[in-house]
Every structure is written in C-alpha cells, then in structure tokens.
Tab-separated table of C-alpha atoms in Angstrom:
chain	number	residue	atom	x	y	z
A	262	MET	CA	0.000	0.000	0.000
A	263	THR	CA	1.542	3.303	-1.067
A	264	LYS	CA	2.185	5.718	1.749
A	265	GLN	CA	0.230	8.627	0.349
A	266	ILE	CA	-0.545	10.585	3.486
A	267	ILE	CA	2.343	11.895	5.545
A	268	THR	CA	1.664	13.430	8.937
A	269	ILE	CA	4.377	15.521	10.534
A	270	SER	CA	4.269	16.066	14.285
A	271	ARG	CA	7.022	18.271	15.587
A	272	ALA	CA	8.619	20.065	18.504
A	273	PHE	CA	8.444	23.826	18.032
A	274	GLY	CA	11.452	25.146	16.146
A	275	SER	CA	12.724	21.784	14.979
A	276	GLY	CA	11.917	22.418	11.319
A	277	GLY	CA	8.831	20.246	10.974
A	278	HIS	CA	7.085	22.796	8.772
A	279	THR	CA	10.104	23.197	6.496
A	280	ILE	CA	10.638	19.465	6.245
A	281	GLY	CA	6.942	18.923	5.517
A	282	GLN	CA	7.041	21.522	2.739
A	283	GLU	CA	10.132	19.972	1.168
A	284	VAL	CA	8.707	16.462	1.359
A	285	ALA	CA	5.479	17.636	-0.314
A	286	LYS	CA	7.469	19.384	-3.044
A	287	ARG	CA	9.625	16.325	-3.710
A	288	LEU	CA	6.622	14.002	-3.850
A	289	GLY	CA	4.562	16.492	-5.855
A	290	ILE	CA	1.665	16.442	-3.404
A	291	PRO	CA	-0.290	19.140	-1.516
A	292	PHE	CA	1.037	20.516	1.765
A	293	TYR	CA	-1.259	21.545	4.643
A	294	ASP	CA	-0.154	23.459	7.715
A	295	LYS	CA	-1.661	26.913	8.093
A	296	GLU	CA	-3.543	26.091	4.890
A	297	LEU	CA	-5.759	23.893	7.063
A	298	VAL	CA	-6.840	26.909	9.049
A	299	ASP	CA	-8.656	28.509	6.104
A	300	GLU	CA	-10.488	25.288	5.332
A	301	VAL	CA	-11.534	24.875	8.964
A	302	ALA	CA	-12.641	28.535	9.093
A	303	LYS	CA	-14.810	27.982	6.043
A	304	GLN	CA	-16.477	24.879	7.449
A	305	SER	CA	-16.884	25.920	11.062
A	306	GLY	CA	-17.576	29.604	10.796
A	307	PHE	CA	-14.894	30.238	13.430
A	308	HIS	CA	-12.499	33.111	12.766
A	309	ALA	CA	-9.036	32.129	11.469
A	310	ASP	CA	-7.319	33.837	14.425
A	311	PHE	CA	-9.359	31.845	16.921
A	312	ILE	CA	-8.558	28.654	15.040
A	313	LYS	CA	-4.820	29.388	15.108
A	314	GLU	CA	-4.921	30.128	18.868
A	315	ALA	CA	-7.177	27.250	19.845
A	316	GLY	CA	-5.012	24.939	17.762
A	317	GLU	CA	-2.456	25.149	20.542
A	318	TYR	CA	-4.517	25.333	23.749
A	319	ALA	CA	-6.430	22.399	25.154
A	320	PRO	CA	-9.409	23.460	27.230
A	321	VAL	CA	-9.152	22.868	30.960
A	322	SER	CA	-12.398	20.974	31.038
A	323	SER	CA	-13.780	17.486	31.099
A	324	SER	CA	-12.350	14.868	28.830
A	325	PHE	CA	-12.969	15.455	25.162
A	326	LEU	CA	-12.691	11.765	24.439
A	327	PHE	CA	-15.283	10.997	27.104
A	328	SER	CA	-17.711	13.442	25.471
A	329	ILE	CA	-17.162	11.723	22.149
A	330	ALA	CA	-17.402	8.244	23.642
A	331	VAL	CA	-20.752	8.800	25.334
A	332	SER	CA	-22.253	10.566	22.362
A	333	PRO	CA	-23.893	8.465	19.644
A	334	ASN	CA	-23.511	11.390	17.271
A	335	PRO	CA	-20.818	13.884	18.239
A	336	LEU	CA	-22.112	16.482	15.802
A	337	SER	CA	-25.451	16.592	17.599
A	338	THR	CA	-23.886	17.077	21.022
A	339	MET	CA	-21.286	19.579	19.915
A	340	HIS	CA	-23.152	22.491	21.461
A	341	THR	CA	-22.389	20.998	24.879
A	342	MET	CA	-18.618	21.080	24.223
A	343	SER	CA	-16.220	23.932	24.761
A	344	MET	CA	-15.500	25.992	21.634
A	345	ALA	CA	-12.008	24.554	21.445
A	346	ASP	CA	-13.403	21.023	21.485
A	347	GLN	CA	-15.996	21.933	18.843
A	348	LEU	CA	-13.196	23.302	16.730
A	349	PHE	CA	-11.347	20.023	17.073
A	350	VAL	CA	-14.314	18.122	15.695
A	351	TYR	CA	-14.358	20.383	12.607
A	352	GLN	CA	-10.599	20.082	12.273
A	353	THR	CA	-10.861	16.292	12.438
A	354	ASN	CA	-13.390	16.243	9.621
A	355	VAL	CA	-11.267	18.549	7.482
A	356	ILE	CA	-8.219	16.330	8.009
A	357	ARG	CA	-10.142	13.142	7.220
A	358	ASN	CA	-11.572	14.681	4.050
A	359	LEU	CA	-8.184	15.902	2.886
A	360	ALA	CA	-6.781	12.399	3.360
A	361	GLU	CA	-9.709	10.964	1.404
A	362	LYS	CA	-9.134	13.430	-1.427
A	363	GLY	CA	-5.651	12.065	-2.050
A	364	PRO	CA	-1.921	12.151	-1.226
A	365	CYS	CA	-0.802	15.056	0.943
A	366	VAL	CA	1.428	16.156	3.800
A	367	ILE	CA	-0.302	17.406	6.969
A	368	VAL	CA	1.520	19.172	9.798
A	369	GLY	CA	0.399	18.973	13.421
A	370	ARG	CA	-3.180	19.061	14.716
A	371	CYS	CA	-3.066	15.466	15.986
A	372	ALA	CA	-3.309	14.310	12.376
A	373	ASP	CA	-1.254	11.224	13.218
A	374	TYR	CA	-3.923	10.195	15.723
A	375	ILE	CA	-6.878	11.197	13.544
A	376	LEU	CA	-5.513	9.148	10.627
A	377	ARG	CA	-4.107	6.318	12.759
A	378	GLU	CA	-6.180	3.647	11.084
A	379	ARG	CA	-5.266	4.542	7.533
A	380	GLU	CA	-2.783	2.014	6.210
A	381	ASP	CA	-1.657	4.515	3.601
A	382	ALA	CA	-0.458	7.008	6.207
A	383	LEU	CA	3.145	7.490	7.320
A	384	HIS	CA	3.520	9.222	10.695
A	385	VAL	CA	6.657	11.229	11.400
A	386	PHE	CA	7.862	13.082	14.529
A	387	ILE	CA	10.560	15.766	14.193
A	388	HIS	CA	12.506	17.038	17.191
A	389	ALA	CA	15.877	18.572	18.076
A	390	ASP	CA	17.762	19.732	21.127
A	391	MET	CA	17.024	23.058	22.807
A	392	ALA	CA	20.087	24.880	21.486
A	393	TYR	CA	19.291	24.082	17.850
A	394	ARG	CA	15.648	25.040	18.220
A	395	ALA	CA	16.409	28.214	20.189
A	396	GLU	CA	18.708	29.452	17.423
A	397	ARG	CA	16.088	28.695	14.762
A	398	ILE	CA	13.142	30.353	16.463
A	399	VAL	CA	15.079	33.563	17.001
A	400	ARG	CA	16.516	33.549	13.483
A	401	LEU	CA	13.402	32.456	11.573
A	402	TYR	CA	10.493	33.633	13.703
A	403	GLY	CA	12.071	36.598	15.455
A	404	GLU	CA	10.967	35.078	18.745
A	405	THR	CA	12.456	37.531	21.192
A	406	LYS	CA	9.731	38.447	23.701
A	407	GLN	CA	10.756	35.663	26.032
A	408	THR	CA	14.057	33.863	26.340
A	409	PRO	CA	14.079	31.155	23.656
A	410	ASP	CA	14.340	28.337	26.192
A	411	LYS	CA	11.264	29.590	28.023
A	412	ARG	CA	9.345	29.960	24.777
A	413	LEU	CA	10.324	26.440	23.656
A	414	ALA	CA	9.364	24.884	26.976
A	415	GLU	CA	6.027	26.702	26.904
A	416	LYS	CA	5.170	25.626	23.342
A	417	ASP	CA	6.253	22.026	23.950
A	418	ASN	CA	4.159	21.862	27.068
A	419	LYS	CA	1.088	23.239	25.279
A	420	ARG	CA	1.484	20.647	22.556
A	421	LYS	CA	1.835	17.824	25.106
A	422	VAL	CA	-1.328	18.904	26.898
A	423	TYR	CA	-3.264	19.463	23.659
A	424	TYR	CA	-2.240	16.070	22.301
A	425	LYS	CA	-3.052	14.273	25.553
A	426	HIS	CA	-6.452	15.935	25.782
A	427	TYR	CA	-7.520	14.969	22.282
A	428	THR	CA	-5.810	11.585	21.869
A	429	ASN	CA	-5.083	10.256	25.351
A	430	ARG	CA	-1.605	9.408	24.061
A	431	ASN	CA	1.755	10.851	25.052
A	432	TRP	CA	3.090	13.354	22.577
A	433	GLY	CA	6.591	12.410	21.450
A	434	ASP	CA	6.307	8.742	22.423
A	435	ALA	CA	8.263	6.997	19.652
A	436	GLN	CA	5.680	4.226	19.358
A	437	ASN	CA	3.030	6.672	18.106
A	438	TYR	CA	5.050	7.312	14.944
A	439	HIS	CA	6.733	5.308	12.198
A	440	LEU	CA	9.774	7.582	12.047
A	441	CYS	CA	11.204	9.997	14.631
A	442	LEU	CA	14.090	12.149	13.499
A	443	ASN	CA	16.380	14.523	15.372
A	444	SER	CA	16.618	17.292	12.782
A	445	GLY	CA	19.386	19.104	14.651
A	446	LEU	CA	21.684	16.125	14.260
A	447	ILE	CA	20.462	14.668	10.987
A	448	GLY	CA	19.744	17.968	9.242
A	449	ILE	CA	16.635	19.219	7.464
A	450	ASP	CA	17.753	17.903	4.057
A	451	LYS	CA	18.593	14.414	5.260
A	452	CYS	CA	15.327	14.213	7.222
A	453	THR	CA	13.519	15.065	3.994
A	454	ASP	CA	15.509	12.397	2.120
A	455	ILE	CA	14.674	9.724	4.687
A	456	ILE	CA	10.948	10.517	4.729
A	457	VAL	CA	10.691	10.641	0.929
A	458	ASP	CA	12.683	7.411	0.677
A	459	VAL	CA	10.421	5.565	3.121
A	460	ALA	CA	7.239	6.963	1.516
A	461	ARG	CA	8.457	5.812	-1.897
A	462	MET	CA	9.225	2.269	-0.661
A	463	TYR	CA	5.540	1.671	-1.114
A	464	GLU	CA	5.220	2.844	-4.667
B	183	MET	CA	32.429	14.334	14.132
B	184	THR	CA	32.079	10.800	12.818
B	185	LYS	CA	29.315	8.799	14.427
B	186	GLN	CA	31.423	5.867	15.533
B	187	ILE	CA	29.341	4.502	18.369
B	188	ILE	CA	25.828	3.326	17.618
B	189	THR	CA	23.523	2.410	20.483
B	190	ILE	CA	20.411	0.398	19.704
B	191	SER	CA	17.545	0.485	22.181
B	192	ARG	CA	14.619	-1.700	21.222
B	193	ALA	CA	11.234	-3.111	22.057
B	194	PHE	CA	11.417	-6.871	22.507
B	195	GLY	CA	10.883	-8.700	19.238
B	196	SER	CA	11.240	-5.680	17.000
B	197	GLY	CA	14.518	-6.845	15.467
B	198	GLY	CA	16.896	-4.516	17.293
B	199	HIS	CA	19.506	-7.245	17.695
B	200	THR	CA	19.327	-8.251	14.021
B	201	ILE	CA	19.467	-4.647	12.858
B	202	GLY	CA	22.402	-3.952	15.178
B	203	GLN	CA	24.296	-6.956	13.803
B	204	GLU	CA	23.670	-5.912	10.213
B	205	VAL	CA	24.696	-2.322	10.871
B	206	ALA	CA	27.921	-3.500	12.509
B	207	LYS	CA	28.639	-5.813	9.580
B	208	ARG	CA	28.023	-3.064	7.005
B	209	LEU	CA	30.220	-0.580	8.863
B	210	GLY	CA	32.872	-3.196	9.627
B	211	ILE	CA	32.809	-2.536	13.371
B	212	PRO	CA	32.370	-4.735	16.473
B	213	PHE	CA	28.909	-5.668	17.692
B	214	TYR	CA	28.055	-6.043	21.386
B	215	ASP	CA	24.846	-7.523	22.737
B	216	LYS	CA	25.235	-10.745	24.687
B	217	GLU	CA	28.959	-10.309	24.028
B	218	LEU	CA	28.858	-7.633	26.723
B	219	VAL	CA	27.778	-10.202	29.269
B	220	ASP	CA	31.067	-12.103	29.088
B	221	GLU	CA	33.068	-8.927	29.530
B	222	VAL	CA	30.959	-7.864	32.513
B	223	ALA	CA	31.260	-11.360	34.007
B	224	LYS	CA	35.043	-11.144	33.725
B	225	GLN	CA	35.249	-7.746	35.389
B	226	SER	CA	32.632	-8.144	38.089
B	227	GLY	CA	32.975	-11.766	39.054
B	228	PHE	CA	29.206	-12.161	38.691
B	229	HIS	CA	27.974	-15.268	36.882
B	230	ALA	CA	26.868	-14.771	33.262
B	231	ASP	CA	23.378	-16.102	34.040
B	232	PHE	CA	22.887	-13.587	36.838
B	233	ILE	CA	24.088	-10.805	34.543
B	234	LYS	CA	21.607	-11.782	31.822
B	235	GLU	CA	18.709	-11.912	34.333
B	236	ALA	CA	19.617	-8.750	36.206
B	237	GLY	CA	20.036	-6.966	32.890
B	238	GLU	CA	16.257	-6.942	32.657
B	239	TYR	CA	15.066	-6.465	36.245
B	240	ALA	CA	15.425	-3.199	38.128
B	241	PRO	CA	15.633	-3.686	41.891
B	242	VAL	CA	12.641	-2.512	43.879
B	243	SER	CA	14.787	-0.375	46.123
B	244	SER	CA	15.887	3.163	46.691
B	245	SER	CA	16.932	5.278	43.763
B	246	PHE	CA	20.104	4.154	42.079
B	247	LEU	CA	20.766	7.659	40.840
B	248	PHE	CA	20.423	9.041	44.361
B	249	SER	CA	23.033	6.545	45.613
B	250	ILE	CA	25.361	7.659	42.845
B	251	ALA	CA	24.641	11.342	43.398
B	252	VAL	CA	25.414	11.317	47.124
B	253	SER	CA	28.513	9.203	46.727
B	254	PRO	CA	31.820	10.949	46.002
B	255	ASN	CA	33.172	7.659	44.695
B	256	PRO	CA	30.517	5.152	43.620
B	257	LEU	CA	33.019	2.299	43.536
B	258	SER	CA	33.738	2.740	47.229
B	259	THR	CA	30.075	2.690	48.214
B	260	MET	CA	29.078	-0.148	45.936
B	261	HIS	CA	28.846	-2.625	48.788
B	262	THR	CA	25.856	-0.646	50.049
B	263	MET	CA	23.965	-1.120	46.770
B	264	SER	CA	21.799	-4.035	45.685
B	265	MET	CA	23.605	-6.600	43.547
B	266	ALA	CA	21.660	-5.480	40.501
B	267	ASP	CA	22.791	-1.904	41.037
B	268	GLN	CA	26.381	-3.020	41.561
B	269	LEU	CA	26.144	-4.930	38.308
B	270	PHE	CA	24.953	-1.781	36.577
B	271	VAL	CA	28.053	0.093	37.717
B	272	TYR	CA	30.285	-2.634	36.213
B	273	GLN	CA	28.180	-2.680	33.060
B	274	THR	CA	28.509	1.111	32.758
B	275	ASN	CA	32.294	0.890	32.973
B	276	VAL	CA	32.416	-1.877	30.377
B	277	ILE	CA	30.259	0.156	27.995
B	278	ARG	CA	32.323	3.308	28.483
B	279	ASN	CA	35.559	1.396	27.883
B	280	LEU	CA	34.223	-0.255	24.738
B	281	ALA	CA	33.232	3.176	23.386
B	282	GLU	CA	36.706	4.497	24.226
B	283	LYS	CA	38.344	1.564	22.427
B	284	GLY	CA	36.717	2.551	19.130
B	285	PRO	CA	33.736	2.311	16.785
B	286	CYS	CA	31.116	-0.283	17.720
B	287	VAL	CA	27.415	-1.082	17.934
B	288	ILE	CA	25.975	-1.667	21.424
B	289	VAL	CA	22.508	-3.097	22.040
B	290	GLY	CA	20.434	-2.238	25.092
B	291	ARG	CA	21.690	-1.839	28.670
B	292	CYS	CA	20.922	1.900	28.802
B	293	ALA	CA	23.957	2.468	26.575
B	294	ASP	CA	22.236	5.494	25.022
B	295	TYR	CA	22.070	7.100	28.457
B	296	ILE	CA	25.539	5.994	29.563
B	297	LEU	CA	27.080	7.437	26.373
B	298	ARG	CA	24.764	10.452	26.152
B	299	GLU	CA	27.582	12.982	26.300
B	300	ARG	CA	29.670	11.449	23.537
B	301	GLU	CA	29.315	13.537	20.400
B	302	ASP	CA	30.422	10.569	18.326
B	303	ALA	CA	27.456	8.448	19.406
B	304	LEU	CA	24.282	7.876	17.395
B	305	HIS	CA	21.323	6.695	19.455
B	306	VAL	CA	18.636	4.594	17.791
B	307	PHE	CA	15.324	3.171	19.071
B	308	ILE	CA	13.678	0.276	17.220
B	309	HIS	CA	10.033	-0.639	17.751
B	310	ALA	CA	7.103	-2.265	15.955
B	311	ASP	CA	3.471	-3.061	16.562
B	312	MET	CA	2.379	-6.003	18.695
B	313	ALA	CA	1.335	-8.250	15.809
B	314	TYR	CA	4.700	-7.977	14.052
B	315	ARG	CA	6.629	-8.576	17.260
B	316	ALA	CA	4.393	-11.455	18.397
B	317	GLU	CA	4.985	-13.290	15.115
B	318	ARG	CA	8.738	-12.768	15.389
B	319	ILE	CA	9.170	-13.908	18.975
B	320	VAL	CA	7.287	-17.129	18.325
B	321	ARG	CA	9.093	-17.785	15.049
B	322	LEU	CA	12.611	-16.779	16.107
B	323	TYR	CA	12.718	-17.379	19.832
B	324	GLY	CA	10.134	-20.142	20.176
B	325	GLU	CA	8.417	-18.017	22.811
B	326	THR	CA	5.392	-20.165	23.559
B	327	LYS	CA	5.122	-20.441	27.360
B	328	GLN	CA	2.882	-17.386	27.554
B	329	THR	CA	0.708	-15.826	24.906
B	330	PRO	CA	2.965	-13.599	22.799
B	331	ASP	CA	1.067	-10.439	23.693
B	332	LYS	CA	1.491	-11.151	27.387
B	333	ARG	CA	5.185	-11.888	26.939
B	334	LEU	CA	5.704	-8.689	24.937
B	335	ALA	CA	3.876	-6.541	27.471
B	336	GLU	CA	5.895	-8.086	30.289
B	337	LYS	CA	9.255	-7.527	28.590
B	338	ASP	CA	8.385	-3.977	27.556
B	339	ASN	CA	7.331	-3.157	31.060
B	340	LYS	CA	10.527	-4.562	32.552
B	341	ARG	CA	12.577	-2.471	30.146
B	342	LYS	CA	10.614	0.669	30.994
B	343	VAL	CA	11.134	0.146	34.713
B	344	TYR	CA	14.822	-0.770	34.311
B	345	TYR	CA	15.481	2.265	32.136
B	346	LYS	CA	13.628	4.615	34.487
B	347	HIS	CA	15.461	3.270	37.520
B	348	TYR	CA	18.904	3.736	36.017
B	349	THR	CA	18.419	6.876	33.917
B	350	ASN	CA	15.371	8.690	35.288
B	351	ARG	CA	14.234	9.041	31.668
B	352	ASN	CA	11.231	7.528	29.908
B	353	TRP	CA	12.116	4.559	27.748
B	354	GLY	CA	10.845	5.053	24.208
B	355	ASP	CA	10.553	8.841	24.441
B	356	ALA	CA	11.583	9.969	20.946
B	357	GLN	CA	13.644	12.842	22.314
B	358	ASN	CA	16.103	10.436	23.981
B	359	TYR	CA	17.226	9.133	20.577
B	360	HIS	CA	18.427	10.551	17.267
B	361	LEU	CA	16.453	8.055	15.187
B	362	CYS	CA	13.368	5.980	16.066
B	363	LEU	CA	12.257	3.463	13.490
B	364	ASN	CA	9.172	1.244	13.249
B	365	SER	CA	10.816	-1.916	11.916
B	366	GLY	CA	7.489	-3.609	11.215
B	367	LEU	CA	6.565	-0.913	8.732
B	368	ILE	CA	9.973	0.091	7.422
B	369	GLY	CA	11.533	-3.393	7.432
B	370	ILE	CA	14.768	-4.669	8.949
B	371	ASP	CA	16.788	-4.001	5.775
B	372	LYS	CA	15.589	-0.439	5.295
B	373	CYS	CA	16.153	0.324	8.991
B	374	THR	CA	19.727	-0.896	8.540
B	375	ASP	CA	20.125	1.272	5.422
B	376	ILE	CA	18.865	4.378	7.229
B	377	ILE	CA	21.139	3.899	10.250
B	378	VAL	CA	24.219	3.175	8.135
B	379	ASP	CA	23.400	6.172	5.921
B	380	VAL	CA	23.088	8.557	8.872
B	381	ALA	CA	26.226	7.166	10.570
B	382	ARG	CA	28.180	7.658	7.338
B	383	MET	CA	27.008	11.279	6.952
B	384	TYR	CA	29.734	12.089	9.408
B	385	GLU	CA	32.592	10.380	7.660
C-alpha cells in the first residue's frame, strides 16, 4: 500500500514545517499546515485567528474523548462542548476529508492520531535539542519576547497537553510514529531524504 | 564528528539485535549484545546467568541515581547497593571502555544514556506493533510459554522500569534518541540502510 498521506508532528522550532514543505514538493503532493486553518474557518464559521490560537490550547475541562465516547452522534452534542473542542471536531473532519481526497502532507493538529487507522499514512515526529531550536526560532520567527528556552518549553508543554487531551496518548512517544528524526543532528535535508525514501518504498 | 558509536535500544521482538548486527557488519565494526555479558562477568565476578537476568530487572529499592549522586566515589560505596545496582556500575564501565576503544554497535543496557555525552554516538530506538513482534518472537525465539502479547507486554514493562530506575528518563521517548524506526513498517533491511546512511554522513 503506497504511503500517500504523511503526517508531521514536531517540537516547536525543529523544522517540521520546512521538512513537511520539502517532502510535499519532492513528492509532488499538496502541503497543509496553516492552509488547514482557512479550510476549517470555512467549514466551522470560526475566525481564522481563533482557530490558530485554539489549535495550541487544550481546554481545561472534562475529557474530550469521554464526550465523544458517550455521544452516539458527536455532531449533535457539539453544542455541549467547549469551543475549542468543537473546533477540534471540525478540524478532524477537514483532516479526514483531505486524506480521502488524495496524497498530501499534513503538519500537526493530531493528524497522526486522527488518521491512525489509515494504512496509507506514514507518521513522522521531528525534534531537536534546545540549542538548535532556540537558534532557529530567534533567526526564523524573530521570537524575542521571552528567552528562547522559556518559549520552547512553553510551546512544547502546550502541545503535550493538547495532544493528551484529544488523543489520550503521550506526545513524542516513539511508538506513536513510524519515524522519529532529530533534525538538529540529521539535518533538514537528510530528514527530507529519509521521509521521501520511506514513503516511496511503497510505490 | 564521525558517528562511531551506535547504540540500539529496542522493544522486545522488534529486530533490534538483528538490525544492530547488520549495521555493525556493514560498517565493519564490532557488535556487542550478549557479548557484553562475558566482559561484565570477567570484570565483576558475577555469573553470566545472573548478569543476563539482572540486565532486565530493576531492583525494587531506593533510587540508584540518588546513591550515585550522594557518593563521592561510587566504587567505594558499591557494597551498600543491591547486587543489581552493583552490576549496573560494572556494566557502565564496560560500555564506556568499549566506546573508548573505538567504533562499535551496542545493544540495550541503557547504553544510550551511559554514552549520552559522547558527540560521536548515534542513538537509535527500534520498535514495531504487537502483531509484528508477536509473530517474530514465536518464530525466532520459540516463545510459547505465555501468549505472545502477554510476553511482549511483560518484557516492555521490565525495560521501561529498568530504564527509568537507572536513567530517570522515559524509555521510548523519541527525544532520547536521534532516530526511532518502526521496523514492522519500514523493514529490517531499510532500517539498517537508514542507520548506516546517517552514521556515514559524518565520515
């Protein structure tokens, strides 16, 4: 079975977005990161800014998965969920539909979990040490309001909590992914090579 | 800096030993898995069978790392440790000396943690899903006393506990390793290719 769908989960600043873009370019397939936001905005009616924000914060409320589990039809009980949880339901549908449409690369948003049962999906986790990521976020994103280490720790923690809330799995656990790559050591280009190579094994 | 030392951590039955052997063969360097046991037996005076057993069980006692931390010279306070902890100190020295001797592949035994500060070390984690591993352990190791799933869960749990006891890190956390590979999906041969390729990047 060809690995058509590639999900990229990543630690902030480790180059996951860049790697995802390069992989999509090399494979000649669509790339979705912030591009997802517009699609979700269209379908949900939520404002793009809210979607970007809520895409990082998990609500401090009762278990999302419990709400889904006890509901025969999540869409009909959505009004009882927090707005962030409602957003996640829309996001899930957008991601599933994109995967149905055809080959693509999707960054973040628990896509690895949402598409976990698709045999044509390859799940990748990109990470790097603090020093490498700190240099990148200052250089590429101009992240200077906080010290880089503080900013990295904060973003990583948000992602852990978000992922746990929506998947009940531990973000960054190697066994959630097919490939985990330290981009600081291996390099962005070589990470891209490895992912493309593994995806193409199935052609 | 050439990546001379390759540590392979692995889920039971995922082919870590086989991959390690192949990588060592391809790179023309020594391979240490059970071979370590003989060296540790020589140095410690412990019997090889005890070393093999204790290499999987962490003692249910006070923190090993605390004992090390409060001791100015661990070797002088070793008599106060459990035998399993004493064994770990010998094992650590053997692993460090092997890495000093030159390029090699080392399987298991928290070698990734022990050699974490060596810039010439490449740390790899091999895993696979239950079905793949269950088939392998029955076929290759004749593991039939328990159901394979039970045996796998038991071994994984022992490794998690052992690793946590001696390193205070979470076994299988992607950020402990440079490369994590799902051997069931990627295949033993391709895993070998990827590791050899990354190790050679530094030649």
